[in-house]
Amino acid sequence: MRRTRIRNALIRLLAGATVGALAGLAVAQTAPTATAATGSAVTVSGRGEFKDMKFTVSQTKNLTSQAVTVSWTGGTPTTFAGTQFNTDFVQIMQCWGDDDGTVPANPGPARTQCQYGASPTTGRSTWPGNGQDDTRQVFYNADPTNYGQDNRYGAANPNAGGEVPFKSVDGTTITTNTQNNAFYSYNTTNEIDFARTGAGGTGKEFFEVQTANEAPHLGCGIPVTTDGVTKPRSCWLVIVPQGHLDLDGKPYADKSQVNAGSPVSSTNWQNRIAVKLDFNSVGNNCALGADERPTTGSELAADAMTSWQAQLCSVGKVFGYTELGEPDTRSRVIADGSSGLAFTTRKLGADPAAPAPSGTTTYAPVALSGAVIGFTIERRASSDAPASEEKLDGTKVESIKLNPRLVAKLLTESYRSSTWGSVINGTAAKGYGWAKKNPSGLATDPEFLALNPEFAYLSVAETPATDTDLLTSLGHSDTARAIWQWIYADKDARQFLAGVPDDDGMRVNPYYSTNADLNPLNISFDPSNTDEYPKSDPWCTVPPGSDAPATNKQCMIDFHPYVEDMHAGALHARRADVLWKSTWDPLATPPAYKTAGPQIVGSRFVITITDAASAARYGLQTAELKNSAGKYVAPTTAGLTAAAATATGSGVAEITPANATAKDAYPLAELVYAAVRPGKVTKAARQDYAALLRYASATGQTPGADPGRLPEGYAPLSKKLRAQTVKAADALLDYTGPTSTGSGSADGGGTDTSGG
């Protein structure tokens, strides 16, 4: 039975997209006149000890849930105590509230209103040692010149310490146990505890900005009325640089492992740099009672529709959007065309055994995007690495190259550590001899190292939670189909799946072999006809070192959990959280495995299959992929556009990896079409859908961050494709065949109209 993957309006809202969807919910962002968002970056200078530093925030207006880049110059290189950050690093957080007015030369919110202190990602010791850097804990000292004089949060005892409270936007205040508070946790916080300054005094981080949908306690983007004027609540991005002086302003006595103190301690807080953030409105801003036109389908259209909805809403056109896997979308529209406009990359009836739809179907190209391999990988030099590589410790790897066979190895759980515990001390469990000589993970695979030689000097803790798997979404999708088609079009990958070892002797996990004789289930895996990411290996075990009872085994879907969709994959990759519940908690009721939270800062390694728009939204690095011409191409506008030019087929032209032979074509580009069965919807609906198509073909193809524009991660459609969309809109307006009166009635003709 096919499983349908639907994200309803609430879930899409939680992802930061203010959209309308099911049950007549009309939700959209307030849209100013669509103009390109320019001049939104802000650069500010440090002060005091950090006066030579300059910090730049890449975007400060028209924000939604997304990542912004925070970069800096003029710093002192970070030092380490072993693998732990020691001195001269940067901490970043998001805060709510007006300028507290306490320091005119240093505007910004009160420290009690900052989301910080719930991310124990360092492995440092706990209070009263040197573990305050990633908490809200502060020193107390009776001497007003010492340690920032945090008396108000301390106790009368000079040797005691306290916690800086957190105050929510609704006034609720947490005063104790702030690291385990009810508002945010290490799984949801966006704080950056430790960001490295490199050898040249520069640094860069991607910061996840959260709206009121993700962080209600901050309230960013919620409409607020002041003096009769309503606008979205602004918030703050606060940067606290930490240096190489103790909290009393003197050099550290012990330089082996120092404690810089919490960034919200009064001493460190004086050096804060606050940058105001302006958000798009979050909430129900479309006219109440307006007729909503439903749209549904491909996740590849999600970010574009979110943007377009906002602008169309401001002129009285209200469109809902429900995300649904494309194969299920097509089945739904064939069965009931009255469901409205559907987003798809293939024609209705293109799926195996699917019936052809009766009557006319109008197709219009609306978006050009694609699937990407997104990642967050931080460098951690191995013991034999040269000094030049050691200097890069903690910084992010900007690019990797992947070919189809390497991606096939990841998707088939063929690395030795993929089946966690199947090979221990060189001894393989029954049936897993094939894994014995396979590389532990991607980072030690000779094929990967030949393409990415830098990794020969990097140390990666290879477990199921690092480089042995891709975060993938559950359900059927055209993106999964495109990935497998790209893999199967490659001779080396095809042979590997059939059981032929690679040049270094690595073998495929037989549960994924296309050779039924190798598969223990005697089933031939068919990647040429697959549109999901199966987890076929039945391996189960107690994770080594977890101390869990023998009866509490984990299986492959536990080691490698699915994410809900590609957007979620990008978000979790940005947070470096693979969702594996790897830690056994015997004190839980009942005892159970629990998540360890995000990976430790400075040595993160997470890779995912996502879409280009989601990767761009969360600032993920993306892999260069080998195309059919043998070139490694990134998912840039040029790469997507070159691939679109190779699309073949009438009405709905598809980009197929095997046919995308242009040397500069990105192999996983996808064209998204709007499909409408005009005889199944009313005249008023056809008029509204025509308006959507006209907008999508014009202003909707202009790149920009403002609502109504084309978000990053899409390439503008060519003039030819835009003209095709306009003709499709005309076809909807000119339609004269049998028309639905609400319940839907079949029309005749069996015609596709696409304007092509």
Tab-separated table of N, CA, C and O in Angstrom, residues 586-634:
chain	number	residue	atom	x	y	z
A	586	PRO	N	18.064	4.700	31.264
A	586	PRO	CA	17.406	3.717	32.129
A	586	PRO	C	16.480	4.356	33.160
A	586	PRO	O	15.668	3.669	33.779
A	587	LEU	N	16.593	5.670	33.340
A	587	LEU	CA	15.781	6.356	34.348
A	587	LEU	C	14.477	6.902	33.776
A	587	LEU	O	13.641	7.412	34.520
A	588	ALA	N	14.333	6.829	32.446
A	588	ALA	CA	13.088	7.303	31.841
A	588	ALA	C	11.944	6.372	32.214
A	588	ALA	O	12.154	5.224	32.614
A	589	THR	N	10.719	6.867	32.075
A	589	THR	CA	9.531	6.066	32.400
A	589	THR	C	8.652	5.943	31.159
A	589	THR	O	7.961	6.879	30.800
A	590	PRO	N	8.679	4.780	30.481
A	590	PRO	CA	9.567	3.644	30.746
A	590	PRO	C	10.968	3.920	30.195
A	590	PRO	O	11.142	4.863	29.422
A	591	PRO	N	11.965	3.120	30.587
A	591	PRO	CA	13.310	3.291	30.030
A	591	PRO	C	13.268	3.263	28.506
A	591	PRO	O	12.518	2.485	27.908
A	592	ALA	N	14.060	4.127	27.868
A	592	ALA	CA	13.987	4.242	26.412
A	592	ALA	C	15.246	4.906	25.884
A	592	ALA	O	16.033	5.492	26.648
A	593	TYR	N	15.427	4.802	24.573
A	593	TYR	CA	16.494	5.550	23.918
A	593	TYR	C	16.065	7.012	23.780
A	593	TYR	O	14.897	7.315	23.548
A	594	LYS	N	17.006	7.921	23.909
A	594	LYS	CA	16.713	9.339	23.732
A	594	LYS	C	17.763	9.956	22.820
A	594	LYS	O	18.873	9.440	22.674
A	595	THR	N	17.391	11.063	22.212
A	595	THR	CA	18.315	11.730	21.306
A	595	THR	C	19.423	12.426	22.085
A	595	THR	O	19.198	12.934	23.186
A	596	ALA	N	20.589	12.424	21.509
A	596	ALA	CA	21.723	13.136	22.111
A	596	ALA	C	21.748	14.588	21.679
A	596	ALA	O	22.604	15.360	22.122
A	597	GLY	N	20.818	14.984	20.815
A	597	GLY	CA	20.782	16.356	20.338
A	597	GLY	C	21.767	16.584	19.209
A	597	GLY	O	22.326	15.647	18.638
A	598	PRO	N	21.988	17.842	18.852
A	598	PRO	CA	22.911	18.160	17.754
A	598	PRO	C	24.317	17.650	18.038
A	598	PRO	O	24.721	17.480	19.182
A	599	GLN	N	25.043	17.420	16.969
A	599	GLN	CA	26.421	16.969	17.101
A	599	GLN	C	27.279	18.054	17.747
A	599	GLN	O	26.929	19.234	17.755
A	600	ILE	N	28.418	17.641	18.278
A	600	ILE	CA	29.306	18.564	18.985
A	600	ILE	C	29.884	19.577	18.006
A	600	ILE	O	30.364	19.234	16.927
A	601	VAL	N	29.811	20.849	18.393
A	601	VAL	CA	30.302	21.918	17.546
A	601	VAL	C	31.787	21.727	17.248
A	601	VAL	O	32.560	21.274	18.094
A	602	GLY	N	32.169	22.017	16.015
A	602	GLY	CA	33.556	21.890	15.594
A	602	GLY	C	33.877	20.598	14.895
A	602	GLY	O	34.936	20.485	14.270
A	603	SER	N	32.980	19.599	14.977
A	603	SER	CA	33.247	18.321	14.313
A	603	SER	C	31.950	17.725	13.778
A	603	SER	O	31.700	16.541	13.901
A	604	ARG	N	31.118	18.573	13.200
A	604	ARG	CA	29.818	18.133	12.715
A	604	ARG	C	29.923	17.555	11.302
A	604	ARG	O	30.711	18.031	10.481
A	605	PHE	N	29.096	16.541	11.043
A	605	PHE	CA	29.105	15.891	9.729
A	605	PHE	C	27.698	15.347	9.483
A	605	PHE	O	27.330	14.301	9.996
A	606	VAL	N	26.905	16.089	8.723
A	606	VAL	CA	25.544	15.681	8.392
A	606	VAL	C	25.303	15.970	6.916
A	606	VAL	O	25.643	17.056	6.434
A	607	ILE	N	24.735	15.006	6.197
A	607	ILE	CA	24.417	15.204	4.784
A	607	ILE	C	22.977	14.777	4.540
A	607	ILE	O	22.476	13.852	5.175
A	608	THR	N	22.330	15.436	3.601
A	608	THR	CA	20.914	15.185	3.362
A	608	THR	C	20.572	15.370	1.905
A	608	THR	O	21.270	16.101	1.178
A	609	ILE	N	19.509	14.722	1.456
A	609	ILE	CA	18.914	15.033	0.164
A	609	ILE	C	17.801	16.034	0.416
A	609	ILE	O	16.852	15.759	1.142
A	610	THR	N	17.932	17.215	-0.165
A	610	THR	CA	16.931	18.256	0.006
A	610	THR	C	16.721	18.950	-1.324
A	610	THR	O	17.263	18.524	-2.355
A	611	ASP	N	15.920	19.996	-1.333
A	611	ASP	CA	15.726	20.763	-2.557
A	611	ASP	C	16.570	22.027	-2.495
A	611	ASP	O	16.961	22.486	-1.421
A	612	ALA	N	16.842	22.600	-3.658
A	612	ALA	CA	17.757	23.736	-3.732
A	612	ALA	C	17.243	24.927	-2.934
A	612	ALA	O	18.030	25.659	-2.324
A	613	ALA	N	15.922	25.137	-2.912
A	613	ALA	CA	15.374	26.280	-2.181
A	613	ALA	C	15.543	26.111	-0.677
A	613	ALA	O	15.888	27.063	0.035
A	614	SER	N	15.297	24.908	-0.166
A	614	SER	CA	15.475	24.664	1.269
A	614	SER	C	16.941	24.770	1.658
A	614	SER	O	17.281	25.284	2.731
A	615	ALA	N	17.826	24.269	0.805
A	615	ALA	CA	19.260	24.374	1.089
A	615	ALA	C	19.686	25.832	1.145
A	615	ALA	O	20.456	26.242	2.022
A	616	ALA	N	19.175	26.635	0.218
A	616	ALA	CA	19.516	28.056	0.212
A	616	ALA	C	18.926	28.759	1.426
A	616	ALA	O	19.572	29.613	2.042
A	617	ARG	N	17.710	28.403	1.796
A	617	ARG	CA	17.048	29.035	2.941
A	617	ARG	C	17.863	28.835	4.209
A	617	ARG	O	18.000	29.753	5.019
A	618	TYR	N	18.433	27.643	4.389
A	618	TYR	CA	19.156	27.353	5.632
A	618	TYR	C	20.677	27.391	5.469
A	618	TYR	O	21.409	26.962	6.350
A	619	GLY	N	21.133	27.934	4.355
A	619	GLY	CA	22.561	28.166	4.191
A	619	GLY	C	23.405	26.916	4.141
A	619	GLY	O	24.567	26.929	4.554
A	620	LEU	N	22.840	25.819	3.615
A	620	LEU	CA	23.630	24.596	3.507
A	620	LEU	C	24.615	24.687	2.353
A	620	LEU	O	24.318	25.271	1.301
A	621	GLN	N	25.786	24.092	2.555
A	621	GLN	CA	26.665	23.877	1.425
A	621	GLN	C	26.067	22.750	0.579
A	621	GLN	O	25.350	21.881	1.098
A	622	THR	N	26.338	22.761	-0.718
A	622	THR	CA	25.784	21.742	-1.604
A	622	THR	C	26.885	21.102	-2.436
A	622	THR	O	27.873	21.753	-2.793
A	623	ALA	N	26.695	19.816	-2.730
A	623	ALA	CA	27.709	19.055	-3.450
A	623	ALA	C	27.660	19.348	-4.945
A	623	ALA	O	26.596	19.621	-5.512
A	624	GLU	N	28.824	19.277	-5.573
A	624	GLU	CA	28.900	19.248	-7.027
A	624	GLU	C	28.680	17.802	-7.454
A	624	GLU	O	29.341	16.886	-6.943
A	625	LEU	N	27.757	17.588	-8.375
A	625	LEU	CA	27.399	16.237	-8.795
A	625	LEU	C	27.853	15.969	-10.223
A	625	LEU	O	27.814	16.858	-11.082
A	626	LYS	N	28.245	14.739	-10.467
A	626	LYS	CA	28.721	14.343	-11.790
A	626	LYS	C	27.531	14.194	-12.736
A	626	LYS	O	26.568	13.485	-12.439
A	627	ASN	N	27.599	14.882	-13.872
A	627	ASN	CA	26.529	14.756	-14.853
A	627	ASN	C	26.899	13.760	-15.942
A	627	ASN	O	27.980	13.151	-15.910
A	628	SER	N	26.019	13.566	-16.903
A	628	SER	CA	26.237	12.541	-17.923
A	628	SER	C	27.386	12.882	-18.858
A	628	SER	O	27.874	12.014	-19.582
A	629	ALA	N	27.841	14.154	-18.843
A	629	ALA	CA	29.005	14.542	-19.629
A	629	ALA	C	30.299	14.336	-18.853
A	629	ALA	O	31.388	14.637	-19.365
A	630	GLY	N	30.190	13.829	-17.610
A	630	GLY	CA	31.376	13.572	-16.799
A	630	GLY	C	31.893	14.775	-16.044
A	630	GLY	O	32.968	14.714	-15.446
A	631	LYS	N	31.132	15.870	-16.029
A	631	LYS	CA	31.546	17.082	-15.337
A	631	LYS	C	30.841	17.187	-13.982
A	631	LYS	O	29.711	16.729	-13.826
A	632	TYR	N	31.510	17.803	-13.019
A	632	TYR	CA	30.926	18.016	-11.696
A	632	TYR	C	30.359	19.431	-11.649
A	632	TYR	O	31.083	20.413	-11.821
A	633	VAL	N	29.054	19.505	-11.434
A	633	VAL	CA	28.334	20.777	-11.567
A	633	VAL	C	27.563	21.060	-10.280
A	633	VAL	O	26.929	20.163	-9.712
A	634	ALA	N	27.585	22.299	-9.840
A	634	ALA	CA	26.843	22.736	-8.654
A	634	ALA	C	25.442	23.193	-9.070
A	634	ALA	O	25.215	23.552	-10.228
